[in-house]
mmCIF file of C-alpha atoms in Angstrom:
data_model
loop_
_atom_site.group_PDB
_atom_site.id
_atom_site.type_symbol
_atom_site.label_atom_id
_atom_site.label_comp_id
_atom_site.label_asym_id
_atom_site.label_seq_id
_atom_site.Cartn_x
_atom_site.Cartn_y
_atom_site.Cartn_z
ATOM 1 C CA UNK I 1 107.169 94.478 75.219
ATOM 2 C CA UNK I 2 109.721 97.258 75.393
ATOM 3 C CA UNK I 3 106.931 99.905 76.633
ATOM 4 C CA UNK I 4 105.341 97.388 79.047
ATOM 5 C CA UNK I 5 109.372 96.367 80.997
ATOM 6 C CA UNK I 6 109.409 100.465 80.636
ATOM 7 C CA UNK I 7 106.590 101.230 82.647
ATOM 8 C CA UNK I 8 107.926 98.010 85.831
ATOM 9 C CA UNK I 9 110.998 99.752 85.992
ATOM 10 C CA UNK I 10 109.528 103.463 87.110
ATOM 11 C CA UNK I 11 107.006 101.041 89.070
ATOM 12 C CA UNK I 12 104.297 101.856 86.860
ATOM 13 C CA UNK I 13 102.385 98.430 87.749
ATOM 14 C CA UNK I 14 99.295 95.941 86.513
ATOM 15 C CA UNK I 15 98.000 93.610 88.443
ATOM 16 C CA UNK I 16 97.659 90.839 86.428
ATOM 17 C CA UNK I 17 100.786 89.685 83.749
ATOM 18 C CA UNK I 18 101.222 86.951 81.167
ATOM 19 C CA UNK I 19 104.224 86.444 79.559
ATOM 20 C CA UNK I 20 104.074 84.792 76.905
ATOM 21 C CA UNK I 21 106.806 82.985 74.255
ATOM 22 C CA UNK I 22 109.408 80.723 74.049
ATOM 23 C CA UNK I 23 112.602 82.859 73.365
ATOM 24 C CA UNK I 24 114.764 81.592 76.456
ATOM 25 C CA UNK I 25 116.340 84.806 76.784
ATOM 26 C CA UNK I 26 113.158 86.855 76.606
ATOM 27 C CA UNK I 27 111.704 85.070 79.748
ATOM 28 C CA UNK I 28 114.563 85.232 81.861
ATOM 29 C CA UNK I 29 114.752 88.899 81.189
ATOM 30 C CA UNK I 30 111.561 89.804 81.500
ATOM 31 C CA UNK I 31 111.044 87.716 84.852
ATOM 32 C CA UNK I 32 114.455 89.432 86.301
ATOM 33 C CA UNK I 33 112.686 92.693 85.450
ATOM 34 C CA UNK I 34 110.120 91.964 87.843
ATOM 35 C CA UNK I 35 112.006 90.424 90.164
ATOM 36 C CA UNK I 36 114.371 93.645 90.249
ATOM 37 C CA UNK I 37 111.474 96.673 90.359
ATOM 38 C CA UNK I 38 108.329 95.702 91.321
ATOM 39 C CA UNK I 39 109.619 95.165 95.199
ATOM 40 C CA UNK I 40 112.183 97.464 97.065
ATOM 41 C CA UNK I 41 115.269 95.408 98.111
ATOM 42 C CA UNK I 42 114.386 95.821 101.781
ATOM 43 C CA UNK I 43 111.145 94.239 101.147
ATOM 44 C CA UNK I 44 111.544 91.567 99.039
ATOM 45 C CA UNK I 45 112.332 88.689 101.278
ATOM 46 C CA UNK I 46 108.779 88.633 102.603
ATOM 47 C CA UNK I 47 107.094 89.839 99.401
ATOM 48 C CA UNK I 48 108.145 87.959 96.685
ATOM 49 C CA UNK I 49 107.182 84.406 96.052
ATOM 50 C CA UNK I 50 107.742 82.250 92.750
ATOM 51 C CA UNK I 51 105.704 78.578 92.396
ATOM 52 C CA UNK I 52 106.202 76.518 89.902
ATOM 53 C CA UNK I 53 103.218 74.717 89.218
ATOM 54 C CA UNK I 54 104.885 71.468 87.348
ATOM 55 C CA UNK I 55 104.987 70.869 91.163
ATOM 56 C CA UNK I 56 103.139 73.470 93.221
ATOM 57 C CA UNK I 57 99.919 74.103 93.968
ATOM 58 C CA UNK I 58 97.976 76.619 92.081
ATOM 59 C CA UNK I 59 95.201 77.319 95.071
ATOM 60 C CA UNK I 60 98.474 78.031 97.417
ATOM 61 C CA UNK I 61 99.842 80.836 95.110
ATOM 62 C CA UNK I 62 96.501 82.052 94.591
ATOM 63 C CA UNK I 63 95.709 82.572 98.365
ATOM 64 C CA UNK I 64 99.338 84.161 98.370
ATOM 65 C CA UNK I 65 97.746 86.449 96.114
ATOM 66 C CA UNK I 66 94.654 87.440 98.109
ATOM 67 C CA UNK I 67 96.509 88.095 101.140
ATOM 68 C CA UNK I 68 98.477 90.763 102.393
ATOM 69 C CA UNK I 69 101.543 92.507 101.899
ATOM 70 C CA UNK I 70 104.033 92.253 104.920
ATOM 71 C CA UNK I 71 105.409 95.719 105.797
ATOM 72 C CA UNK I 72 105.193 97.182 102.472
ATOM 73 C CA UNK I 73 102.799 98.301 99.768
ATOM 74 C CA UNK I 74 102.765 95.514 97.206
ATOM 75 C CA UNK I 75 103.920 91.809 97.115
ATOM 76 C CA UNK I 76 105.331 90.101 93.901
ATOM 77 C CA UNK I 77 103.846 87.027 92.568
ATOM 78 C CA UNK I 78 105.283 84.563 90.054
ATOM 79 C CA UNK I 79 103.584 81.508 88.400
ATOM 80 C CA UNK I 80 106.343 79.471 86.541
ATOM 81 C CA UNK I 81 105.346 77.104 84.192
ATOM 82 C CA UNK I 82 101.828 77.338 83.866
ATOM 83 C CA UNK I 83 101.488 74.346 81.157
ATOM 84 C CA UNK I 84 97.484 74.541 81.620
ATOM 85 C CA UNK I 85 97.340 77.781 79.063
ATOM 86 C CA UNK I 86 98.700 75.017 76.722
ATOM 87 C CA UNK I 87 97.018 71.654 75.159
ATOM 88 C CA UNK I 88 99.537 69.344 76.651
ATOM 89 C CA UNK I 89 100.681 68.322 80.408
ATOM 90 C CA UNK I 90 104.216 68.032 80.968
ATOM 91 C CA UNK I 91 104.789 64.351 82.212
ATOM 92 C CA UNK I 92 104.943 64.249 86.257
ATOM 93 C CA UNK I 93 103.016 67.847 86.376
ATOM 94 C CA UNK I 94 100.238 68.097 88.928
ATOM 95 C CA UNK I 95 97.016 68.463 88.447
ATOM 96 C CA UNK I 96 95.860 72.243 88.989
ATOM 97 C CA UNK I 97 92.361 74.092 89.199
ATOM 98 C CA UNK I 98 92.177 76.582 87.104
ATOM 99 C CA UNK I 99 88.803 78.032 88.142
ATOM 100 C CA UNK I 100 90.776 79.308 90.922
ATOM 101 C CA UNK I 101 93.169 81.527 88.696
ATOM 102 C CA UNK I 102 89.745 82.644 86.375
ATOM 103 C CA UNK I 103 88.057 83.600 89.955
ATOM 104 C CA UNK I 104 91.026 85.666 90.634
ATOM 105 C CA UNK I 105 91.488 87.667 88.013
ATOM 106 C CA UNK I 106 88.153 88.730 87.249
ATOM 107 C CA UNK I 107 89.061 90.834 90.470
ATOM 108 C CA UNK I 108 92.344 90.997 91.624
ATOM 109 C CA UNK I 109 93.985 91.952 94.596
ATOM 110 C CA UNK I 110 95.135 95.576 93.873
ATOM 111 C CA UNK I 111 98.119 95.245 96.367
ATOM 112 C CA UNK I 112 99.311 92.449 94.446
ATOM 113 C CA UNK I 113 101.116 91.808 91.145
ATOM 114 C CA UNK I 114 100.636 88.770 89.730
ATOM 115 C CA UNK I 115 102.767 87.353 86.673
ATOM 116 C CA UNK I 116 101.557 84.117 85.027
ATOM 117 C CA UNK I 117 104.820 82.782 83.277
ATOM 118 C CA UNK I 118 103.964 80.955 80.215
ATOM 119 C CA UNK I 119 107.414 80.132 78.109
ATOM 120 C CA UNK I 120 105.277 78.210 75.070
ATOM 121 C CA UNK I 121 105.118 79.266 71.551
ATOM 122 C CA UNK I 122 101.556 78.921 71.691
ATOM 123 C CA UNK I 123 98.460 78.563 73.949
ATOM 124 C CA UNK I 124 94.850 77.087 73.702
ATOM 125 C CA UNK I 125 93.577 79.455 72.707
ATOM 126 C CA UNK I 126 89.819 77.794 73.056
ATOM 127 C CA UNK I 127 90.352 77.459 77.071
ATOM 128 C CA UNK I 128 88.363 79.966 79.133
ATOM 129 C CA UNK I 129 90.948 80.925 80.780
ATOM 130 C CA UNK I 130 93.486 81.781 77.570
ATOM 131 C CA UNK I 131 90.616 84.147 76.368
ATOM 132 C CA UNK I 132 90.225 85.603 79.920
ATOM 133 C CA UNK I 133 93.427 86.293 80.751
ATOM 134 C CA UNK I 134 94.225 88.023 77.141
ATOM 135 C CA UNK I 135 91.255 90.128 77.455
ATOM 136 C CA UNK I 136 92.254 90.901 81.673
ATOM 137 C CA UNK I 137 95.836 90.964 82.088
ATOM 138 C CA UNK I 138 98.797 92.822 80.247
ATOM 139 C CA UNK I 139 100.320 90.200 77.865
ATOM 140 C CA UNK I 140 104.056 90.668 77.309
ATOM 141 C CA UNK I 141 105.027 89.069 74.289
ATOM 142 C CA UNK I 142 108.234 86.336 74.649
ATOM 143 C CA UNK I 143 108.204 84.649 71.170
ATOM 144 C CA UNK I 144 111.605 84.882 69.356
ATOM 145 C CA UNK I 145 112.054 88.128 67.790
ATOM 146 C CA UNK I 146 112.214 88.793 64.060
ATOM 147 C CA UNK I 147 115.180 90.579 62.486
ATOM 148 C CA UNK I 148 114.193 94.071 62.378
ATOM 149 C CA UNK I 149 113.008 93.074 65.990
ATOM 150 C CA UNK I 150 116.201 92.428 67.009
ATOM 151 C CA UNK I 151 118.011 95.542 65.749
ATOM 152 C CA UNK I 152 114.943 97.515 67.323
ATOM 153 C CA UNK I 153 115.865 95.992 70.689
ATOM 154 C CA UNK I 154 119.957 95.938 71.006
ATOM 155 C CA UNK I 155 119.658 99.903 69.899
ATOM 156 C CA UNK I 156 117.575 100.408 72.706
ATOM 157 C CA UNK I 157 120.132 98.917 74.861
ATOM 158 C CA UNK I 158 122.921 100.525 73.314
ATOM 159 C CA UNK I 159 120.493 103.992 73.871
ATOM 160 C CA UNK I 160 120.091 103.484 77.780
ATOM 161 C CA UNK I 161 123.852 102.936 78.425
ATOM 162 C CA UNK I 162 127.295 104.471 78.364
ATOM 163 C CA UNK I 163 128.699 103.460 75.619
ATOM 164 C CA UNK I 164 128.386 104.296 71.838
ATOM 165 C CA UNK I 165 128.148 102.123 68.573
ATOM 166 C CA UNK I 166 127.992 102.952 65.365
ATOM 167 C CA UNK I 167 125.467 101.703 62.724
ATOM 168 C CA UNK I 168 127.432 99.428 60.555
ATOM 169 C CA UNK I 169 129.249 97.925 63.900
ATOM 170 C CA UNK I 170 125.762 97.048 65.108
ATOM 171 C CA UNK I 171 125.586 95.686 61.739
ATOM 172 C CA UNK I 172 128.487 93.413 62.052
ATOM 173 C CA UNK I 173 127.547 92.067 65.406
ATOM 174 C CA UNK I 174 124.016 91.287 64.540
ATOM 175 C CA UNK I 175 125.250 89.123 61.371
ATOM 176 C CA UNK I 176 127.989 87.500 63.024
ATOM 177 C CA UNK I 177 125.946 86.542 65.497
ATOM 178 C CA UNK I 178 123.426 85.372 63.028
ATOM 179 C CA UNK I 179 120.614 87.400 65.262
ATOM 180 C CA UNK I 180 119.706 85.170 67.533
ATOM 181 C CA UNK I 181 119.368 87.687 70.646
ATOM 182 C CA UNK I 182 120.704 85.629 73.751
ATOM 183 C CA UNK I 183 124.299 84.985 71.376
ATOM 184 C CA UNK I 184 124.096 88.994 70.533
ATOM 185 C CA UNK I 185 123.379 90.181 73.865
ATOM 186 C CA UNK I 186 126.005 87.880 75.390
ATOM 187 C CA UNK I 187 128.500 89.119 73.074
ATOM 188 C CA UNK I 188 127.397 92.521 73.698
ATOM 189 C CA UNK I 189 127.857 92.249 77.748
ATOM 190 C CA UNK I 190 131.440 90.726 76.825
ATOM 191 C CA UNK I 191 132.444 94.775 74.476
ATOM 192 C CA UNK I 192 131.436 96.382 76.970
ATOM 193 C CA UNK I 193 133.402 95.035 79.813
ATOM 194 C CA UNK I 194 136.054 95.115 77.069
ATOM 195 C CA UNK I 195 135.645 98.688 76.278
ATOM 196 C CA UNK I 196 134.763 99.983 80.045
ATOM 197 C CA UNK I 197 137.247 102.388 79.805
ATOM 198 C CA UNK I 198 136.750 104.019 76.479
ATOM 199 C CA UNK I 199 132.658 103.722 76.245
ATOM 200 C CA UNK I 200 133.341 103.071 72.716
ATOM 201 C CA UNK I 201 132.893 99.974 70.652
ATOM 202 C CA UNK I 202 134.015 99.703 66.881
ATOM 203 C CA UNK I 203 134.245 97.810 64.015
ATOM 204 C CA UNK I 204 137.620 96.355 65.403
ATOM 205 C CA UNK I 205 136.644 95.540 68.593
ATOM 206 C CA UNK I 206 133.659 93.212 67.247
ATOM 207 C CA UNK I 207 136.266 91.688 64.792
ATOM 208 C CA UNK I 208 138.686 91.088 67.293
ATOM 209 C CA UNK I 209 136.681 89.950 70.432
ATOM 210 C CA UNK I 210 133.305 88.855 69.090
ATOM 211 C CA UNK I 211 133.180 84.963 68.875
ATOM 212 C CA UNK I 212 131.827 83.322 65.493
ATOM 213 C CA UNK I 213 128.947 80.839 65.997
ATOM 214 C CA UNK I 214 129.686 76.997 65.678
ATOM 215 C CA UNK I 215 126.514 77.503 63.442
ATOM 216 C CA UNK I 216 128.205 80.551 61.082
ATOM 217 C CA UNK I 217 131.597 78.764 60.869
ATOM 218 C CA UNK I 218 129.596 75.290 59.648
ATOM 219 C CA UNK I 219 127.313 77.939 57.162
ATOM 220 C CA UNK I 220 130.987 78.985 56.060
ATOM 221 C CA UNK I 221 132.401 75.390 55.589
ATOM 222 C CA UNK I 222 128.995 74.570 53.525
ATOM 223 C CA UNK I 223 129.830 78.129 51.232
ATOM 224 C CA UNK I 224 133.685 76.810 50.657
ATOM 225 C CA UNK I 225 132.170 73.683 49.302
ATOM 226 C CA UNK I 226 129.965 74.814 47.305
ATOM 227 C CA UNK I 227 132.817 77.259 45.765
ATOM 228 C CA UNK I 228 134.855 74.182 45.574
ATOM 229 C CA UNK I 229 137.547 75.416 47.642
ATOM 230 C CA UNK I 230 139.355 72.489 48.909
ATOM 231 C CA UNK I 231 142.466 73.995 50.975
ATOM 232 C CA UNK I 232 140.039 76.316 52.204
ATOM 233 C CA UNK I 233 136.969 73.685 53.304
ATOM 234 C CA UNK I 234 139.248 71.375 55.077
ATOM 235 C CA UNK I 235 141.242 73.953 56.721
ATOM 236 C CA UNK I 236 138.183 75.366 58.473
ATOM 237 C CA UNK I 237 137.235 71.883 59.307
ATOM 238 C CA UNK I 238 140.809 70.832 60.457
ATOM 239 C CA UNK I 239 140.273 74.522 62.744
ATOM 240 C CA UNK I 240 137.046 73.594 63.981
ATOM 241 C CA UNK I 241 138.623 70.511 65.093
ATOM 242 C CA UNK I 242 141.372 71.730 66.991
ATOM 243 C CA UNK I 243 138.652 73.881 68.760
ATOM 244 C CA UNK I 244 137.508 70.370 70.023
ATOM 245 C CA UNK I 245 134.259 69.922 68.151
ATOM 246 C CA UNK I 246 133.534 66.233 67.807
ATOM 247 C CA UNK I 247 133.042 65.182 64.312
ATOM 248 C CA UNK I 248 129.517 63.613 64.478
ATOM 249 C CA UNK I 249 128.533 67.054 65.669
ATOM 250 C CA UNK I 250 129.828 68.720 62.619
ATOM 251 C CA UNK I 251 128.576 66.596 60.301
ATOM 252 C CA UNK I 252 125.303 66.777 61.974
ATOM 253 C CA UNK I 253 124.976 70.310 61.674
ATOM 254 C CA UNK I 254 126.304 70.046 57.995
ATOM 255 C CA UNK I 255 123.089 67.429 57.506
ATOM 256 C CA UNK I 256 120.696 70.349 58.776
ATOM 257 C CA UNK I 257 122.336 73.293 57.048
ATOM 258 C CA UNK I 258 121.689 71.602 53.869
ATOM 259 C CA UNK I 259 118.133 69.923 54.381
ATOM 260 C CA UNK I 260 117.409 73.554 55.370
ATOM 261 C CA UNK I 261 118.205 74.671 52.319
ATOM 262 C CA UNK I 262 116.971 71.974 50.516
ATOM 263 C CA UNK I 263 113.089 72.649 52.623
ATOM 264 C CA UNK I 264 113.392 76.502 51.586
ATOM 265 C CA UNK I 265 114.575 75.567 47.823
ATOM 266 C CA UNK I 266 110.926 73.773 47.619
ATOM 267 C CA UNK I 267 108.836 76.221 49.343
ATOM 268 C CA UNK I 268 110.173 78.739 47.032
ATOM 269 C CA UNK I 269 109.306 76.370 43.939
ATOM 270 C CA UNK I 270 105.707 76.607 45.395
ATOM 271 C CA UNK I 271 105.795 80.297 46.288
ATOM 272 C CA UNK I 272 106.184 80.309 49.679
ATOM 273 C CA UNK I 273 107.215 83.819 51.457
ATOM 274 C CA UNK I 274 110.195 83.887 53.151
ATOM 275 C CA UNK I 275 108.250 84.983 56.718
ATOM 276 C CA UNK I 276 105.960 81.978 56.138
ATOM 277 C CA UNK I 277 108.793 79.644 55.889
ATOM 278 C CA UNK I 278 110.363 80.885 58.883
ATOM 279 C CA UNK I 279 107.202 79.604 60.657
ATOM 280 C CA UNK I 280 106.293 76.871 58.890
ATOM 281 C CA UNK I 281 109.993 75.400 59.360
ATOM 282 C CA UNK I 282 110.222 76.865 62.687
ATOM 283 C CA UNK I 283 113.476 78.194 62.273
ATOM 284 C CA UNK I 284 114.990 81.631 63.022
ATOM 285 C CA UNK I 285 113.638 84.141 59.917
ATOM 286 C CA UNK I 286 117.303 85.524 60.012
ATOM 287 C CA UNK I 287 118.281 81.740 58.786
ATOM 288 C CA UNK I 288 116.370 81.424 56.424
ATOM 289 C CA UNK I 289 117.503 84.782 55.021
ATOM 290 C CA UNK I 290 120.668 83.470 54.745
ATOM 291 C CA UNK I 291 119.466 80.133 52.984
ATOM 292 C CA UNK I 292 117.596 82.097 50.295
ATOM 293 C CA UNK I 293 120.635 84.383 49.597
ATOM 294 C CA UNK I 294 122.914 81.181 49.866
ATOM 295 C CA UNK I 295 120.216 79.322 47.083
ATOM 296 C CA UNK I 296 120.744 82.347 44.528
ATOM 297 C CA UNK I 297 124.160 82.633 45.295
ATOM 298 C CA UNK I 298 125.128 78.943 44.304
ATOM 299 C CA UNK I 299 122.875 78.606 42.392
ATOM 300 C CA UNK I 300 121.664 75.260 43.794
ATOM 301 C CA UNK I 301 119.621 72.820 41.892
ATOM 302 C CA UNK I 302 117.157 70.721 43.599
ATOM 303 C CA UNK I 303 119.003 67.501 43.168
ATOM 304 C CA UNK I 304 122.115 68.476 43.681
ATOM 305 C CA UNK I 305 120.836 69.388 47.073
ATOM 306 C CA UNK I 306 119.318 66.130 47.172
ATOM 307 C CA UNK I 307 123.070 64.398 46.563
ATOM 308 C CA UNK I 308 124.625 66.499 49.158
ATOM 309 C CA UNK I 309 122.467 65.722 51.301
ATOM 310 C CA UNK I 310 122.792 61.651 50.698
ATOM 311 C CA UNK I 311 126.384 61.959 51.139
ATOM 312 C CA UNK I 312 125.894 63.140 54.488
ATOM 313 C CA UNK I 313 123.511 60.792 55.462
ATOM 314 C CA UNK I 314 125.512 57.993 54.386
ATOM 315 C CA UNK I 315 129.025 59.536 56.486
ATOM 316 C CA UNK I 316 126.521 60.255 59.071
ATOM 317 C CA UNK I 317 125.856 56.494 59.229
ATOM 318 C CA UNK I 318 129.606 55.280 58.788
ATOM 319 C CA UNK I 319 130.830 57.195 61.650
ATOM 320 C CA UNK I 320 128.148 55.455 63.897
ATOM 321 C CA UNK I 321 128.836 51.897 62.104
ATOM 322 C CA UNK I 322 132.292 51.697 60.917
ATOM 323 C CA UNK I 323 135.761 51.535 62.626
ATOM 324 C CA UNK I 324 137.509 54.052 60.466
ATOM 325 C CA UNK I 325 139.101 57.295 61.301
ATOM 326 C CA UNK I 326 136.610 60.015 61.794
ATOM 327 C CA UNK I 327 138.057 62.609 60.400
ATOM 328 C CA UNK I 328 138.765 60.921 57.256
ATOM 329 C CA UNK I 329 135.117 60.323 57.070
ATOM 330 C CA UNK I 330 133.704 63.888 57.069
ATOM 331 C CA UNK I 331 136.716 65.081 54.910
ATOM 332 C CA UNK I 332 136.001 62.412 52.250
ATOM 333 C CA UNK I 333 132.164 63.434 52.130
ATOM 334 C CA UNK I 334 133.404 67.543 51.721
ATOM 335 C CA UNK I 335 135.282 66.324 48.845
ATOM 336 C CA UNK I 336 132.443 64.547 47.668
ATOM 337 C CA UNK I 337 130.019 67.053 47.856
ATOM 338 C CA UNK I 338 132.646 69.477 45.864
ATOM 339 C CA UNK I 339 131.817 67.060 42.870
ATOM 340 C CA UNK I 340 127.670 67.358 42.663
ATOM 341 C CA UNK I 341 126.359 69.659 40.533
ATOM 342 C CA UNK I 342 129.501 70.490 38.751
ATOM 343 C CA UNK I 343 127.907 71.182 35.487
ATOM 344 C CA UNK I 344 125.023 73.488 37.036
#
């Protein structure tokens, strides 16, 4: 992917494109490359045109595509949505022909760039046109990125700017931000404006400006209980709180933290390897790094997971049934989660 955005930006173009993936962050930065290099400013206006095709009509963009260029050398194309590479139709989508788009690539206009936006995790890959276009057009990868992925990619950011970061910082950002590359590269954007001046970002600077994740301060409540720390557990609670979260969110993401862990505990039981889990849960491999080294750490049993997660539930269900004070609802289950598997 990195080589392909690369060769757009010193206008090194193909002229057919799928992108391809479902990392949010990944499309919109990919699309915005094209949108930014493939067209001088001047010329953009009259050379760039997007369709979605949950609503547009596939035979209009492609005779966009066949014609002209006004007053400048290539013209920008952009197919959003293009739910036909897939095996399902988005309710209220129209119907398209998609022997138009396998007509047109087989021999494309060379003053045009075309970019078929696909933001799915996967295609159908038995369609005609899924094996046509991965055999004709450049396919830029969008699916979320693994962990080594992700360091790979905010060094190369960190390489083509100002501003300088050590390893172990990097380090620190990537796990507070628990990987996940929109939250990192947000937080990233955010040091930098913080650090214009000095073009240096430290260890201090992502302590002291660098936002923990709802998600890494609910993996840190679920570590306090299991090390039985009462002040501790209901003080972060009692914090998280303050910061406005709504209890029935909490406790929801309490409920998943621990089935997680309580999915991963069994696939290791049956030998599972911690990339196939990752896809076979369909969770972020970085999280389910963190629930294998949370598993040894604990040293969880399998029905001690099992009571946590009961307790839960059954809070879960008196906050939506019972007239009782929330918060005395989700403390009362941490304390009762600090008693299971006491003896493990």
């Amino acid at each position: 992917m990195q080589d392909v955005l690369e060769a757009i930006r010193k206008g090194e173009t193909q002229p057919v494109y799928l992108v391809q993936g479902n990392d949010d962050y990944l499309i919109k930065m990919i699309k915005q490359t094209f949108l930014s290099y493939v067209i001088p400013e001047e010329e953009r206006e009259l050379n760039i045109s997007v369709y979605n095709l949950h609503e547009e009509s596939l035979a209009f963009a492609m005779e966009d595509a066949e014609s002209i260029s006004f007053l400048g050398d290539k013209k920008l194309i952009v197919l959003d949505n293009a739910y036909f590479l897939t095996t399902e139709k988005p309710k209220g989508a129209i119907e398209q022909n998609m022997n138009l788009l396998e007509e047109y690539i087989q021999s494309p206009n060379q003053d045009t760039v075309l970019v078929i936006m696909a933001p799915y995790a996967n295609l159908d890959n038995r369609k005609k046109i899924v094996k046509s276009l991965k055999k004709l057009a450049v396919v830029v990868d969008a699916n979320a990125l693994n962990e080594q992925e992700v360091i790979q990619f905010v060094q190369n950011y960190i390489r083509n700017s100002e501003f300088s970061i050590d390893r172990q910082t990097v380090k620190l950002l990537l796990e507070m931000t628990h990987y996940q590359l929109a939250i990192v590269m947000n937080e990233l954007e955010k040091l930098c404006i913080f650090k214009q001046k000095e073009k240096k970002i430290d260890r201090q600077d992502v302590l002291q400006f660098v936002s923990k994740t709802l998600e890494t301060n609910v993996f840190i409540l679920l570590e306090t209980v299991q090390q039985r720390q009462v002040d501790k557990a209901l003080a972060i609670y009692r914090e998280l709180v303050l910061q406005k979260e709504e209890p029935i969110k909490l406790l929801a993401l309490l409920i998943g933290q621990v089935r997680l862990f309580l999915d991963v505990h069994i696939l290791i039981q049956k030998g599972y390897q911690q990339s196939d889990m990752a896809q076979l849960l369909k969770q972020h491999p970085y999280r389910i790094k963190l629930a294998i080294e949370q598993l040894k750490k604990g040293n969880y049993r399998q029905d001690t997971l099992i009571q946590m997660y009961h307790i839960l539930a059954q809070a879960d269900y008196s906050l939506k049934t019972v007239n009782s004070d929330k918060h005395v609802i989700v403390e009362l289950a941490l304390l009762k989660m600090m008693k299971t598997g006491e003896n493990t």
